[in-house]
Every structure is written in structure tokens, then in C-alpha cells.
CSV table of C-alpha atoms in Angstrom, one decimal:
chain,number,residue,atom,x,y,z
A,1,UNK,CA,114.1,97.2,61.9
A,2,UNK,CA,115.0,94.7,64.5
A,3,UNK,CA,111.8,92.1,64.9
A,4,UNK,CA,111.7,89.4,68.1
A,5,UNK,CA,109.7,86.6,69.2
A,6,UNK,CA,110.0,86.8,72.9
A,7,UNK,CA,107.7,83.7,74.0
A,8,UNK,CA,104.1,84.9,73.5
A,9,UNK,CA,105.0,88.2,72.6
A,10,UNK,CA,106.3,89.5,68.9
A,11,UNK,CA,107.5,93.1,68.8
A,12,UNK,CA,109.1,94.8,66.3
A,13,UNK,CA,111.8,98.3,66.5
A,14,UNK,CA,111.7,100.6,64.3
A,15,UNK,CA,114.1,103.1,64.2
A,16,UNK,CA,116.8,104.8,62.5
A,17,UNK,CA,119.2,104.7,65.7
A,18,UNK,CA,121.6,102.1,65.0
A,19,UNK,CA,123.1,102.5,68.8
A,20,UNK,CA,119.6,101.7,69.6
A,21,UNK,CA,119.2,99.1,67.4
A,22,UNK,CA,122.5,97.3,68.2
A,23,UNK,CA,122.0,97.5,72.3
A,24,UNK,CA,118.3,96.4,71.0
A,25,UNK,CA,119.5,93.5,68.9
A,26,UNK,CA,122.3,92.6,71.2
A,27,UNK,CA,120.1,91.6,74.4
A,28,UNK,CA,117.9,89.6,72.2
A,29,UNK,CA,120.3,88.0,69.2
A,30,UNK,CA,118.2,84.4,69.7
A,31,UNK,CA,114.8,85.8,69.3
A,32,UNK,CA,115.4,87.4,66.4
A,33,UNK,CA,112.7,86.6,63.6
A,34,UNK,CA,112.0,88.2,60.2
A,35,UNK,CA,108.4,86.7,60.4
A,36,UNK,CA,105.6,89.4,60.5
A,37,UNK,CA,102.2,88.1,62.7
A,38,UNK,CA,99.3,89.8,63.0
A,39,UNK,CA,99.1,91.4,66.4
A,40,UNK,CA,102.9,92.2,66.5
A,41,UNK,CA,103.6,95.2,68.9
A,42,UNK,CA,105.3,97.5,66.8
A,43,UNK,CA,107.6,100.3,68.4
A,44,UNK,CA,109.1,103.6,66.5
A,45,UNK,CA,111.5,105.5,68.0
A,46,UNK,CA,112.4,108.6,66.0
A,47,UNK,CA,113.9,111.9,66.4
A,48,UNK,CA,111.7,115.6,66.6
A,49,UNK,CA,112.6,118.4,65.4
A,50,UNK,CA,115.0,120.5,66.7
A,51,UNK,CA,113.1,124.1,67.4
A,52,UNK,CA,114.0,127.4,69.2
A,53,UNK,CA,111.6,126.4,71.9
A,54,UNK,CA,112.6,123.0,72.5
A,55,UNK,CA,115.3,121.0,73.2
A,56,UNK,CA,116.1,117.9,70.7
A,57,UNK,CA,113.9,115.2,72.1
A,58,UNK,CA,112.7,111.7,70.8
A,59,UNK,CA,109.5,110.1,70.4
A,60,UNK,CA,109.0,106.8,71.4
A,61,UNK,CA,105.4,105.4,69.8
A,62,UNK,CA,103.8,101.9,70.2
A,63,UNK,CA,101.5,100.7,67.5
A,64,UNK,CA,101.9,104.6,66.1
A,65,UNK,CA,100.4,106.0,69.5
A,66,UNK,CA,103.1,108.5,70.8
A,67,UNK,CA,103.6,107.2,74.5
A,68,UNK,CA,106.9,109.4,75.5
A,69,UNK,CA,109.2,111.9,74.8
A,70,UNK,CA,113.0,111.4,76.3
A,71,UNK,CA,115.6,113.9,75.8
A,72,UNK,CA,118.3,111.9,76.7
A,73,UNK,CA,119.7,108.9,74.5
A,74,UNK,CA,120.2,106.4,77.5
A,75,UNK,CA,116.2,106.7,78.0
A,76,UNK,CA,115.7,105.3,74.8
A,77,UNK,CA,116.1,101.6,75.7
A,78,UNK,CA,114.4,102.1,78.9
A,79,UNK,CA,111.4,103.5,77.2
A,80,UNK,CA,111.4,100.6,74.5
A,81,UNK,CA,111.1,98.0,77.0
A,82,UNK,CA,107.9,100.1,79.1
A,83,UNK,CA,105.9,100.8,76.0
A,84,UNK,CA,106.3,97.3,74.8
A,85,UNK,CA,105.3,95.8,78.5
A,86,UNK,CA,102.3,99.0,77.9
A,87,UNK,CA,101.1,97.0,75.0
A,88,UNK,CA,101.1,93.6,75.9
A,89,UNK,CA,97.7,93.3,77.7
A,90,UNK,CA,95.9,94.4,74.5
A,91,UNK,CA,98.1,92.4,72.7
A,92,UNK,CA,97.3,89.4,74.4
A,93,UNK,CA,93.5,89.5,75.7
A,94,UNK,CA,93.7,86.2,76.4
A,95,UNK,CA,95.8,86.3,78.8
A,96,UNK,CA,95.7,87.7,82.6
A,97,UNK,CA,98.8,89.6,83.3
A,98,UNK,CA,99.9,89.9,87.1
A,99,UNK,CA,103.1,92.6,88.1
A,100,UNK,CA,105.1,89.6,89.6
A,101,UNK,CA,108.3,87.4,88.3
A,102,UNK,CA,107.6,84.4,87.0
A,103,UNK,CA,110.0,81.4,86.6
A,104,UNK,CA,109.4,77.4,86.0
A,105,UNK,CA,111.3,74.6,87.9
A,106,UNK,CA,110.9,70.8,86.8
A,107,UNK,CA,107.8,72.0,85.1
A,108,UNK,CA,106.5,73.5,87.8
A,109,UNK,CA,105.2,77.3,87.8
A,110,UNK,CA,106.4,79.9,90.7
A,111,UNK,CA,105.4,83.4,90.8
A,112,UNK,CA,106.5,86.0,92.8
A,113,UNK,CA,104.0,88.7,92.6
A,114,UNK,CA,105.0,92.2,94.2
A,115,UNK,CA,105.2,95.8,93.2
A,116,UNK,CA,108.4,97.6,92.6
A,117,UNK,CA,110.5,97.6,95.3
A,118,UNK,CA,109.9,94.1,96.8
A,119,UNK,CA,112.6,92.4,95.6
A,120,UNK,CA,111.0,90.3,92.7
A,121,UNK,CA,113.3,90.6,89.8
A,122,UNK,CA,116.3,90.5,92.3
A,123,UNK,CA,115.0,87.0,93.9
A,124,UNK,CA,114.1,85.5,89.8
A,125,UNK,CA,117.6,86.5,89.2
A,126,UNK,CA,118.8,84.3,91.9
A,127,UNK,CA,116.9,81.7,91.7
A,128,UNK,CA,117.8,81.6,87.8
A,129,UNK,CA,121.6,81.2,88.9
A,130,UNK,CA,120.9,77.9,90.7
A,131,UNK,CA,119.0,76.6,87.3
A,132,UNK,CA,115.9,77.5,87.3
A,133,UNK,CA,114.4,78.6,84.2
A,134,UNK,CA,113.1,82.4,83.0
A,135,UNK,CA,109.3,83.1,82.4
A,136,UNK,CA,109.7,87.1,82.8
A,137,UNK,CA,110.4,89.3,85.5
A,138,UNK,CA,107.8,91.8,85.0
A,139,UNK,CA,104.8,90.0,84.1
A,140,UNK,CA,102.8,86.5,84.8
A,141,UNK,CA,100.8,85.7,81.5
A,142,UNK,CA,98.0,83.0,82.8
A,143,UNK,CA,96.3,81.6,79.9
A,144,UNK,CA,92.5,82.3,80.8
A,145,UNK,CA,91.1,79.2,79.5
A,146,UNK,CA,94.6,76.5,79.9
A,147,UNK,CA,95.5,79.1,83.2
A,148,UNK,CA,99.1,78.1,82.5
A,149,UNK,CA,102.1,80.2,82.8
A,150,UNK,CA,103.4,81.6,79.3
A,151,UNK,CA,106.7,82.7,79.1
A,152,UNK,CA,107.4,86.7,77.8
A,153,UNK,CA,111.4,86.4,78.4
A,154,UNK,CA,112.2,90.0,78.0
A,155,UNK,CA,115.8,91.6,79.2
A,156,UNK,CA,115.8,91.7,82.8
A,157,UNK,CA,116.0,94.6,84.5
A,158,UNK,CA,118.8,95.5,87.2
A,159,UNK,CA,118.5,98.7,89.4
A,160,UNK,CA,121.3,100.4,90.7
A,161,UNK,CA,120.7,99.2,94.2
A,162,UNK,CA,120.6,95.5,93.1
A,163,UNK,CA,124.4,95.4,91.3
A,164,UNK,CA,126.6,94.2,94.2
A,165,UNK,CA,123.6,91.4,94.5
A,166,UNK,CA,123.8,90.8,91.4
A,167,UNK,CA,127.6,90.7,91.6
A,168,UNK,CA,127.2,88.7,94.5
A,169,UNK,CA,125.9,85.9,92.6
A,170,UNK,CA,128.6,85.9,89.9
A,171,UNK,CA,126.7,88.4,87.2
A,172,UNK,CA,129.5,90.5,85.4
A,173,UNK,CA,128.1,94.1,85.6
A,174,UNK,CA,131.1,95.7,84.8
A,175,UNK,CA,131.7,97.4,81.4
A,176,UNK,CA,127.6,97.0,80.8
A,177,UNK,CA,125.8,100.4,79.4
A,178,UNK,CA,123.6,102.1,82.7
A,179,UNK,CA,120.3,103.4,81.2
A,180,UNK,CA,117.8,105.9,82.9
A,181,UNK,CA,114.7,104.3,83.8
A,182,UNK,CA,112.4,107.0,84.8
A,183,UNK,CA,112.3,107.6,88.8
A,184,UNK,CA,113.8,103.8,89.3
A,185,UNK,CA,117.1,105.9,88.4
A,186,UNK,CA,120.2,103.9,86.5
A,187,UNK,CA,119.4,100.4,85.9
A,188,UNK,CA,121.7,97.4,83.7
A,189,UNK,CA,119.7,95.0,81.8
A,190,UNK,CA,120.7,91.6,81.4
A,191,UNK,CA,119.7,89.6,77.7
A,192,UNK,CA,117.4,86.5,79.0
A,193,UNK,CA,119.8,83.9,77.4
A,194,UNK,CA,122.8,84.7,79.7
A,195,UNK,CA,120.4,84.5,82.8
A,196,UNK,CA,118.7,81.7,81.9
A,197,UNK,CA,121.8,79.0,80.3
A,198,UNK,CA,119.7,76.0,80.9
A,199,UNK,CA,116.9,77.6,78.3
A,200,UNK,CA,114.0,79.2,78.5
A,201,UNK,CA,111.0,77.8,80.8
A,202,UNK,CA,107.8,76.8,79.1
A,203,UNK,CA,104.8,76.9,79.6
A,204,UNK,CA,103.5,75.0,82.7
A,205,UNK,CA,100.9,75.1,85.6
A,206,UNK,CA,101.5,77.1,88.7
A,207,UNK,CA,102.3,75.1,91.5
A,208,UNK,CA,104.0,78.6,94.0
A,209,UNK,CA,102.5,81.9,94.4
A,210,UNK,CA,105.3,83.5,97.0
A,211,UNK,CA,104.8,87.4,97.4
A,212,UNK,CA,108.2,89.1,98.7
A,213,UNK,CA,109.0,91.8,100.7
A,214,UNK,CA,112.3,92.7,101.0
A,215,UNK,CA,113.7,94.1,104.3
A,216,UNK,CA,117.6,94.3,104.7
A,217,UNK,CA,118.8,92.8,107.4
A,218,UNK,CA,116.1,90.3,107.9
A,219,UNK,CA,115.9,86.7,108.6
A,220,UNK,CA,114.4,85.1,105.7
A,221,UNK,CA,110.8,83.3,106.4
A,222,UNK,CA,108.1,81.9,104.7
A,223,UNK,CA,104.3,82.1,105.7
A,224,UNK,CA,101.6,80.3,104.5
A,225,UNK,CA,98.8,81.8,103.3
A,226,UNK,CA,95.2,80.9,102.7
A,227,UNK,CA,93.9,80.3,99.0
A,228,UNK,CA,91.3,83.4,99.8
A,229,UNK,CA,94.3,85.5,100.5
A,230,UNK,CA,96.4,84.4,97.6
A,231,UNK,CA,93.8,85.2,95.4
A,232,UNK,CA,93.0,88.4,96.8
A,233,UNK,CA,96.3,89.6,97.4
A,234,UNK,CA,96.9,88.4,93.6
A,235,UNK,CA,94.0,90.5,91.8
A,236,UNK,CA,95.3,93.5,93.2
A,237,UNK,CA,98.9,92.9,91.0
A,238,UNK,CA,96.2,92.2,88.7
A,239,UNK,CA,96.7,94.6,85.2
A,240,UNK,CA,93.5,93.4,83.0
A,241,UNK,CA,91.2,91.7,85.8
A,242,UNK,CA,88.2,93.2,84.1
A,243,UNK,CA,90.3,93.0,80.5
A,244,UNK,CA,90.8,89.3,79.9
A,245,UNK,CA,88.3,87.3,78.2
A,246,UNK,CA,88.1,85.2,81.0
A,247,UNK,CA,86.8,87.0,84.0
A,248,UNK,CA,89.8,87.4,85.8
A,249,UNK,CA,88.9,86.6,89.6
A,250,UNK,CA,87.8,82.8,88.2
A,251,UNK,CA,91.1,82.2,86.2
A,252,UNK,CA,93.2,83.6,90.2
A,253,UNK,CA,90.6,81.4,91.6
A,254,UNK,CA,91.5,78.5,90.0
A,255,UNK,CA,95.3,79.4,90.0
A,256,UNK,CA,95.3,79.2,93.6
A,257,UNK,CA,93.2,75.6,93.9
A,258,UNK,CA,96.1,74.2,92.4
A,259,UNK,CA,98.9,76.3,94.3
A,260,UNK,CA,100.8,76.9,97.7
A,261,UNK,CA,100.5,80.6,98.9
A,262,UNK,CA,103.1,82.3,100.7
A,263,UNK,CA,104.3,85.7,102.4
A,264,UNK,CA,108.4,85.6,102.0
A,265,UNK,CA,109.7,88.2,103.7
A,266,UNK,CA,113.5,88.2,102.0
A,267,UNK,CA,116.6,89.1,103.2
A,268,UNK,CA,120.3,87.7,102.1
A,269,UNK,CA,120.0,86.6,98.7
A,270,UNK,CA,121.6,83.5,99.0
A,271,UNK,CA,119.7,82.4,102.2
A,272,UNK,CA,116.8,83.4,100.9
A,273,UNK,CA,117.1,81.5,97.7
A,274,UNK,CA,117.6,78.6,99.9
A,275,UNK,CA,114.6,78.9,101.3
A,276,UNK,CA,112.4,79.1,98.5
A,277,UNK,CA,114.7,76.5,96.9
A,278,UNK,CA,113.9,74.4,100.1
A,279,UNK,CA,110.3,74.8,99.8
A,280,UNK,CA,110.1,73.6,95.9
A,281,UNK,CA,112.0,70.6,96.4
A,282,UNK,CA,111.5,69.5,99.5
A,283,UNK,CA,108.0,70.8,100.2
A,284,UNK,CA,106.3,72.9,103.6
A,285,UNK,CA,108.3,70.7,106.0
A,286,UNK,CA,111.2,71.0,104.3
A,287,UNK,CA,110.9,74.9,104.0
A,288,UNK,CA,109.8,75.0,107.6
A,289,UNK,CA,113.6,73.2,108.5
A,290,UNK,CA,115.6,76.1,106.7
A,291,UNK,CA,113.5,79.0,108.1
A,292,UNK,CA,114.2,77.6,112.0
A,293,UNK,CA,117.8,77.1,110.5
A,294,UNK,CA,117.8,80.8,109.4
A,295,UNK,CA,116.4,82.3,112.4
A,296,UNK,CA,119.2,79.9,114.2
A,297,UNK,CA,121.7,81.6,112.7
B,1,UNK,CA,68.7,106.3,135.3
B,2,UNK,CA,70.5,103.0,135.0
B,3,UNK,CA,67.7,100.8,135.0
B,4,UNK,CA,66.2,102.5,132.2
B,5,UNK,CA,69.6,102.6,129.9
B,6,UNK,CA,69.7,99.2,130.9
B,7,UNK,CA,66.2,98.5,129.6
B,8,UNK,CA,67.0,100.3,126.5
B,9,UNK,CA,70.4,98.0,125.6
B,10,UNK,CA,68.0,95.0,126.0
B,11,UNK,CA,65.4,95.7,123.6
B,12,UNK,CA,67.9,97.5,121.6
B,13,UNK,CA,70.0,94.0,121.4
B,14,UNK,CA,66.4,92.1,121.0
B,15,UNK,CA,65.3,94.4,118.0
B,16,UNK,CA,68.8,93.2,116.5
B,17,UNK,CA,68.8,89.8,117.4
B,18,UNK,CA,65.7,89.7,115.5
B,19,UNK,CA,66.4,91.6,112.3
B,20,UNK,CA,66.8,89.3,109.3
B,21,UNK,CA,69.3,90.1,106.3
B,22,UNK,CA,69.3,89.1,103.1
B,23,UNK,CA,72.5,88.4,101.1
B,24,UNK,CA,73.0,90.1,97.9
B,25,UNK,CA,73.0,87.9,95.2
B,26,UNK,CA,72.3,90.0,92.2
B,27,UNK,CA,75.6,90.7,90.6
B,28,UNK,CA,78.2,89.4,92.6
B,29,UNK,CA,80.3,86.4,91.9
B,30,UNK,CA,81.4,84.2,94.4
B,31,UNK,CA,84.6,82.3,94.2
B,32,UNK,CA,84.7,79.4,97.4
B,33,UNK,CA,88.4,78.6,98.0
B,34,UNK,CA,88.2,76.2,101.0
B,35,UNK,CA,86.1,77.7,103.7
B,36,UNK,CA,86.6,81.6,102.7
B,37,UNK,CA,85.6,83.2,100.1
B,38,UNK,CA,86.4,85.9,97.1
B,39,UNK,CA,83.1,87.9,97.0
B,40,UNK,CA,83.5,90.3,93.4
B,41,UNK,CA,81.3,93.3,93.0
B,42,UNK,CA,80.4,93.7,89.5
B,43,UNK,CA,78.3,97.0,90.2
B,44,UNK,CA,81.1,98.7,92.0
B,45,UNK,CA,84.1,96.8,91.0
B,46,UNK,CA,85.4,96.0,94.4
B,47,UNK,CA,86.9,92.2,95.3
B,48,UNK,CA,86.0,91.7,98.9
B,49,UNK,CA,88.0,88.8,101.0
B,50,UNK,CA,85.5,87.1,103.4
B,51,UNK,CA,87.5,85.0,105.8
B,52,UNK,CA,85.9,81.6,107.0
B,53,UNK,CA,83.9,83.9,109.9
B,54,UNK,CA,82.4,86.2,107.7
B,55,UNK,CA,82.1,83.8,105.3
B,56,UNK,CA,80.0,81.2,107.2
B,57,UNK,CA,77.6,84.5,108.4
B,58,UNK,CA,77.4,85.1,104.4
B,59,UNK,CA,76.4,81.9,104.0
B,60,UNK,CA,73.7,82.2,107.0
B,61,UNK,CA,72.4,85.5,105.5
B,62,UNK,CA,69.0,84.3,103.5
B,63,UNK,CA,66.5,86.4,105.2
B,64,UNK,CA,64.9,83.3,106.8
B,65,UNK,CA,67.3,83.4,110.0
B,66,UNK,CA,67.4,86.3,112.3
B,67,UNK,CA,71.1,87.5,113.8
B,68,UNK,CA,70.2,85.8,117.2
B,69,UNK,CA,69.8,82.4,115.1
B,70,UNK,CA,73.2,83.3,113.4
B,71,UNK,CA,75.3,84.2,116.4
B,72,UNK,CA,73.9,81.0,117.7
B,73,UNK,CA,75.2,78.8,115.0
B,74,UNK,CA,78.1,80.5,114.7
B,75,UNK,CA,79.0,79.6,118.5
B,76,UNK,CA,78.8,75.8,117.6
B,77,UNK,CA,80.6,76.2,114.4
B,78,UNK,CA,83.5,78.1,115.6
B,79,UNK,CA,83.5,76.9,119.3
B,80,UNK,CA,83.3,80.7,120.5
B,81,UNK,CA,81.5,81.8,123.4
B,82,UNK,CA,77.8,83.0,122.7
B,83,UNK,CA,78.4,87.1,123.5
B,84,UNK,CA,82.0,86.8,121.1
B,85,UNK,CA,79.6,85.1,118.6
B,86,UNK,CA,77.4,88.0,118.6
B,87,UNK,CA,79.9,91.0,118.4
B,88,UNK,CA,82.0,88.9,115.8
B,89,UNK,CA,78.2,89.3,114.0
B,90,UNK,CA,77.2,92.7,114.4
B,91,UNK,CA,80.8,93.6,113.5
B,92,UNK,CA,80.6,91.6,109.9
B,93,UNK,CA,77.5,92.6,109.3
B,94,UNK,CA,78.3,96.2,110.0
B,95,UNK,CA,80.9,95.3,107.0
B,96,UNK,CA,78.5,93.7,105.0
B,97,UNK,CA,76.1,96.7,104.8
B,98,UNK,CA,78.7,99.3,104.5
B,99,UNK,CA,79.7,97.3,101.4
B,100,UNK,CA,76.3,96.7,100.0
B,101,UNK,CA,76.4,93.4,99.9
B,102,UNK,CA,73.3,92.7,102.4
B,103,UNK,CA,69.9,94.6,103.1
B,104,UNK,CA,67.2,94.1,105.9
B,105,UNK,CA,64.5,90.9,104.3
């Protein structure tokens, strides 16, 4: 039984795997707690029976619901880390959970909302390299009464597309396990700790909502957007809108009074960093300045 | 032949710059965010995003004022000439109704 307090969230492996348990264990060795709480998301991963009719497969349950059945053993980590993001709306009702990345800078909240494919967890991870801290790169947890970012620092998640990126901004990839992930294909995950060296963020008010699109090749740019469109364009990432305690269009609502929306479309990672780097620290104008230097270019 | 189509577009456009809607305000929630609007459905579940146009026609939509009226405040709100006010109108309002979110006063 490997048990971890990642932020908000408290899940516990069970499992009689000890490969499992060791990759498991290994990504989060300083979140490790022997604390039971009540609400925990509790996952089993055990073995079937071998039949005539069917091939040796495992079963991978979350709070003893059977959720899937992998046949191969490099699924198995994969398919830890889905079922536990499965449970953590009703885990944590009071919170609204968005499909974006999430990060905090001097105390300030970005979000990069998108669905897969835009480039989200590859634009946290550079962002994290020039000091920023993790939040998650699957999730925004707003707090529907505080509406403050919660941190949920789970491994993050590298497809197979993203390693020379990734190697581009000095991340050792080399001599890491691949695992299966579904129809993303192979994917390396990297333990929050090592992404994150200046800590983990906390929690904090969101002061960026920036939704990427990625588009190779392209010059990186920033739009604004309107608070309307923010918020719209935010419930549809939107997981428990109707879930949360809180009606979930008020708590986007108010996340967006007190933020700066923008369209990113993202190119080069490091250009593109700089540009959203630009725009925390030195504001529109100042993220206005880099995007006519990028286009310059 | 052309006179009387053209007779018929008139009083078609004076029967609709007299019809008088009513905005729906039985189970919707409205979320201002400067001068737009989040407009949420709770009967069908939708979100709807009314920009600052459709918004303001929203707004304008009590069953007291007729479309001419609104067309007409529209042109001194958004600095539009009078005929764009009125197809910018009849275009949201089309919207409106297809969504449910209006019906005739």
C-alpha cells in the first residue's frame, strides 16, 4: 500500500505489484503519508484470472468500482493516474475542476485551459523550468466559495511527441520507463518535485486565464479576450459545472472579474514562454512588445 | 407586380417593428461581465454568450418596447446606421427565439 497526499487530493494504491508500487512510490517519494482521511481515493490494482477464454488481464478499480481492464503491464501506471483524476470531482465537490494546467507565479494564479492536444502540459512544463511553481497539469481545482487555485501536483505527463521539447529545455528523458496511455500512445511521466525545484505553488487567486493552441511553426501571439469569452470559453473545459456546490458559472464568473483573458496561439517553446513570461511580469504592454518582437523575427 | 411585393415588405417590416418581446426570466441566470453577458439555461442546460450587441437588445427586451423602439436605441448606443441597427435586431432576436430565451408580450 503506497498512500499520498498530493495537495488537495489523498489517494491510496493498493496492489500487490511491487514494479507498480515502486514506479508508483518513486514519482511521489515526498508526498508519501501513512495518514488515512476520510474521502481518500482508494485505487486496487490486481490481477484476474488466467482462463482459456481470456488472456491474463488486470483490473484497475477506484473506490472498489472496476474502471479498466489492461492487458499489458506498462498500462498499469497510466491507468492509476486516469482513474484517480476520474475520482477527483466526487472527491472534492467543493471544488470546480477545469481540463487546463495550472501553475502559480509570485502568488499569482495562471491557468492554461485547453483540451488535449493544445499544448498545455508542454507550456506548464516550460514555464516550470524558468521558476514557476506546479499547481497540476491536468486539472484547475477553484475553491467554489474562496474561488482560489488549489494545488493537485500529480506526475506530469510527457507524450511521445513532446520529448525533444522537453529535452530542449534541459529535462533528462533518457533511461525513463515509456508507458501506454491509451490512444495518447507512449508517454514519460515526470515526479512533480523534479519539475517544480523551487516547491510546490499554493494556493492563490487567479490573476491569467491564457487558452493555447499549439500550431508548429507559428509565431507566438497573445490576444485578449473579453471576460464574457473567458468565461464561456472556460465552462466548456468545465468537468462538474452542474457538480460543485457552488453553481459553477458564478464561481467562472467571478474568476474572470479578477483575471486577464487570453487566446495564445504557441509555437517555439522558448519564445513562447517568453511571451507569457513577458505578460506576467511586465503586464499587456509589455506582452504586446515581445509579440511585435516575435513576429519581427 | 413590384409595387405590390413592395407593399408587402413594408407592412411586413411595420408588423415587426411593432411586435414586442419579452425576455425570459424564469430560470435563467445572468452573469454581467462588463457590458456582455453569460446567459445560463437551467431548463435546457445550455450557457449562451451574449456579446455587448445582443446583450444591450436583452436588456431592451421587457415587452414594453416594440423592435422599431429597439433598433432605434440601439443606433445611438452603438453609433450604427438605422437599417444595420435593425438587421443586427432581427438577426439576435432570431437567436433569441431559437434558443428560448424570448416570446412575443
Amino acid at each position: 500500500v503506497q498512500r499520498v497526499r498530493l495537495g488537495v487530493v489523498q489517494a491510496v494504491l493498493e496492489t500487490r505489484f511491487a514494479g507498480l508500487l515502486r514506479e508508483f512510490a518513486g514519482l511521489y517519494e515526498s508526498f508519501t503519508t501513512d495518514e488515512p482521511v476520510a474521502g481518500e481515493i482508494r485505487v486496487r490494482v490486481e490481477k484476474q484470472p488466467v482462463s482459456l477464454r481470456h488472456r491474463a488481464r488486470y483490473q484497475v478499480n477506484v473506490n472498489d468500482r472496476l474502471i479498466f481492464e489492461p492487458t499489458r503491464p506498462d498500462e498499469l501506471l497510466p491507468y492509476v493516474e486516469w482513474v484517480t483524476n476520474w475520482e477527483v470531482p466526487r472527491a472534492l465537490p467543493d471544488y470546480l475542476h477545469l481540463h487546463a494546467s495550472s501553475l502559480e507565479v509570485n502568488g499569482q494564479g495562471v491557468i492554461l485551459p485547453g483540451d488535449s492536444g493544445s499544448g498545455k502540459s508542454t507550456l506548464a512544463l516550460g514555464l516550470l523550468t524558468r521558476g514557476w511553481r506546479y499547481l497540476c497539469d491536468e486539472f484547475a481545482l477553484i475553491h467554489g466559495r474562496h474561488r482560489t487555485l488549489a494545488p493537485f501536483p500529480r506526475a506530469l505527463c510527457i507524450k511521445r511527441p513532446s520529448y525533444p521539447v522537453a529535452e530542449s529545455l534541459g529535462i533528462e528523458l533518457a533511461g525513463r520507463p515509456h508507458y501506454l496511455k491509451g490512444a495518447k500512445g507512449y508517454v514519460r511521466f515526470l515526479s512533480p518535485c523534479e519539475i517544480s525545484p523551487h516547491g510546490i505553488g499554493r494556493p492563490c487567486p487567479i490573476r491569467y486565464v491564457i487558452f493555447p493552441t499549439y500550431t508548429a511553426g507559428a509565431e507566438p501571439t497573445l490576444t485578449p479576450m473579453t471576460r464574457a469569452e473567458g468565461a464561456f470559453a472556460l465552462h466548456k473545459v468545465c468537468f462538474n459545472l452542474f457538480g460543485c456546490k457552488q453553481l459553477g458559472l458564478d464561481v467562472l464568473a467571478d474568476v474572470v472579474r479578477g483575471a486577464d483573458c487570453y487566446r495564445l496561439v504557441s509555437g517555439e517553446i522558448h519564445r513562447t514562454c517568453d511571451l507569457v513570461e513577458g505578460l506576467v511580469t511586465e503586464g499587456a504592454a509589455g506582452a504586446a512588445e515581445l509579440s511585435r518582437q516575435c513576429v519581427a523575427v | 407586380m413590384q409595387d405590390q411585393l413592395d407593399d408587402a415588405h413594408r407592412a411586413d417590416a411595420v408588423e415587426w417593428g411593432a411586435a414586442r418581446y419579452q425576455r425570459r426570466e424564469r430560470d435563467v441566470r445572468v452573469q454581467e461581465l462588463d457590458d456582455e453577458a453569460l446567459v445560463f439555461d437551467v431548463r435546457s442546460a445550455d450557457t449562451h454568450h451574449l456579446n455587448r450587441t445582443a446583450y444591450s437588445v436583452w436588456r431592451a427586451c421587457d415587452g414594453l418596447r416594440d423592435m422599431a423602439t429597439i433598433a432605434e436605441g440601439l443606433c445611438a448606443t452603438h453609433d450604427v446606421p438605422r437599417e444595420e441597427a435593425e438587421q443586427h435586431v432581427q438577426r439576435i432576436m432570431g437567436e433569441f427565439a431559437e434558443r428560448d430565451l424570448v416570446w412575443p408580450a
